Coordinates of C-alpha atoms in Angstrom, one line a residue:
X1 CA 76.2 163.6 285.1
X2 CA 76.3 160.5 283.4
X3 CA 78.6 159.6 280.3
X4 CA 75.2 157.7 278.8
X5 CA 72.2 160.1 278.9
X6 CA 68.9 158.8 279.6
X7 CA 67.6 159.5 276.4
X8 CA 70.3 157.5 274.9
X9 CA 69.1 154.9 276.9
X10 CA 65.6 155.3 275.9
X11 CA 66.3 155.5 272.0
X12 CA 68.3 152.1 272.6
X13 CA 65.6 150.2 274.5
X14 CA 63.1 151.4 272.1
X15 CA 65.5 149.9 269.0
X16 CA 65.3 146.6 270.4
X17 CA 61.8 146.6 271.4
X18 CA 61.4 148.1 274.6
X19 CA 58.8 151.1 274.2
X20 CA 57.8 151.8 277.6
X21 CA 61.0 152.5 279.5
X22 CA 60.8 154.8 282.8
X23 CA 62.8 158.0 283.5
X24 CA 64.1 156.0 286.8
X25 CA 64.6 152.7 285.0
X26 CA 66.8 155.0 282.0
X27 CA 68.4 156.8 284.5
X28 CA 69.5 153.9 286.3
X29 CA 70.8 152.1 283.0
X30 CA 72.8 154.7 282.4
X31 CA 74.8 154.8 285.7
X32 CA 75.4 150.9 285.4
X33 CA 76.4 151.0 282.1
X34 CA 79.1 154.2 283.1
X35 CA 80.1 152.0 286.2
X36 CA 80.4 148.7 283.6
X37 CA 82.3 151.1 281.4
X38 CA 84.6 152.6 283.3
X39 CA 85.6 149.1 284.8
X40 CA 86.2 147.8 281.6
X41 CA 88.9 150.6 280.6
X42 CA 90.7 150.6 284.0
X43 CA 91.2 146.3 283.4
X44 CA 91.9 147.4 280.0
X45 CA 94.6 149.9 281.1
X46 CA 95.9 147.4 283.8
X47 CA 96.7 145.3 280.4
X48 CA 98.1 148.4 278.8
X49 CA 101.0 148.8 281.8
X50 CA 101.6 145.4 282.2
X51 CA 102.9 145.0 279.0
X52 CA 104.8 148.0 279.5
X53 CA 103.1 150.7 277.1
X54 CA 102.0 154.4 277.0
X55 CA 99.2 153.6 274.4
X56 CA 95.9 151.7 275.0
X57 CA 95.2 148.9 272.5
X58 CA 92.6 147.1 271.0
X59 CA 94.0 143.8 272.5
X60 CA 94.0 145.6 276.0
X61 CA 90.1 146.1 275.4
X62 CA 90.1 142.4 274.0
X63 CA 91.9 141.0 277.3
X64 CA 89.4 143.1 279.8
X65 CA 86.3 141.8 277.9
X66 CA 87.3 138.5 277.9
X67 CA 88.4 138.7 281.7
X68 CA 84.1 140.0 282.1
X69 CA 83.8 137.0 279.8
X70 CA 82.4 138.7 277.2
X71 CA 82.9 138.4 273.7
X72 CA 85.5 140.5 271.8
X73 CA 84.3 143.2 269.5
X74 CA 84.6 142.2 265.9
X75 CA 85.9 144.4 263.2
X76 CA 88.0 146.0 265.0
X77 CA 91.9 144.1 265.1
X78 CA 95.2 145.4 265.3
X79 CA 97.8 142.3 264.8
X80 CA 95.5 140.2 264.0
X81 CA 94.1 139.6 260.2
X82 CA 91.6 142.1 259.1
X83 CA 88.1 140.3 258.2
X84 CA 86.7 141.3 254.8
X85 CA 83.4 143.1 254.9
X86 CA 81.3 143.7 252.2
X87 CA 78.3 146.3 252.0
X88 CA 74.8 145.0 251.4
X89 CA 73.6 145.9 248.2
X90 CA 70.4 145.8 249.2
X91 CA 70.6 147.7 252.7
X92 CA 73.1 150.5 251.9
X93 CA 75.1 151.0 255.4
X94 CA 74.8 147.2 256.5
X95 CA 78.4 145.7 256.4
X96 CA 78.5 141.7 256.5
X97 CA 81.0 139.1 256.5
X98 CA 80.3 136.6 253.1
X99 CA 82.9 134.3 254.8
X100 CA 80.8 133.4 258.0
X101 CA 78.2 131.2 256.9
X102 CA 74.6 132.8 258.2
X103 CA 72.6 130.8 260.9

C-alpha cells in the first residue's frame, strides 16, 4: 500500500494539466514519490542525530532537500525570520509575499 494513492496522483496531474494519466502510470508515481519521500526523512533524520536531538526540525528537512538539491520549502522557518504573507483580496485563500517583486 502506498502512502500517495493513485488517485491522489491523478487529481494532481490533472491540476497541472495532465488529463489522461494511466492507472499503471499513477500507480507507479506513487511508489516513486513514497521511495523519494521516505529518503528524504531518513537524510533528514541523519541531520536530526547528528546534531544530537530527539526532535526532527524544519532545518533537518531544509539540509536533506538541499543535499537532493532541491529548493527549501518557503513559509515554513523555525530560527530564521518569518516572511510576511498577506491574503489576496481578490482570490480569498491565496497567500503572497508583497516583498518579493513578481516576475
Amino acid at each position: 500500500m502506498n502512502i500517495l494513492p493513485e488517485d491522489s496522483v491523478k487529481t494532481i496531474s490533472e491540476a497541472v494539466g495532465v488529463s489522461s494519466l494511466s492507472e499503471a502510470a499513477a500507480k507507479f508515481l506513487a511508489s516513486d514519490a513514497e521511495y523519494r519521500l521516505k529518503e528524504l526523512v531518513q537524510d533528514a533524520a541523519k541531520f536530526m542525530k547528528h546534531s544530537h536531538r530527539t526532535r526532527l526540525s524544519v532545518d533537518d528537512v531544509h539540509c536533506a532537500l538541499r543535499c537532493h538539491g532541491h529548493e527549501p520549502v518557503f513559509g515554513h522557518f523555525s530560527r530564521s525570520p518569518r516572511a510576511r504573507f498577506v491574503e489576496a483580496k481578490t482570490v480569498p485563500g491565496v497567500f503572497f509575499n508583497p516583498d518579493v517583486e513578481p516576475i
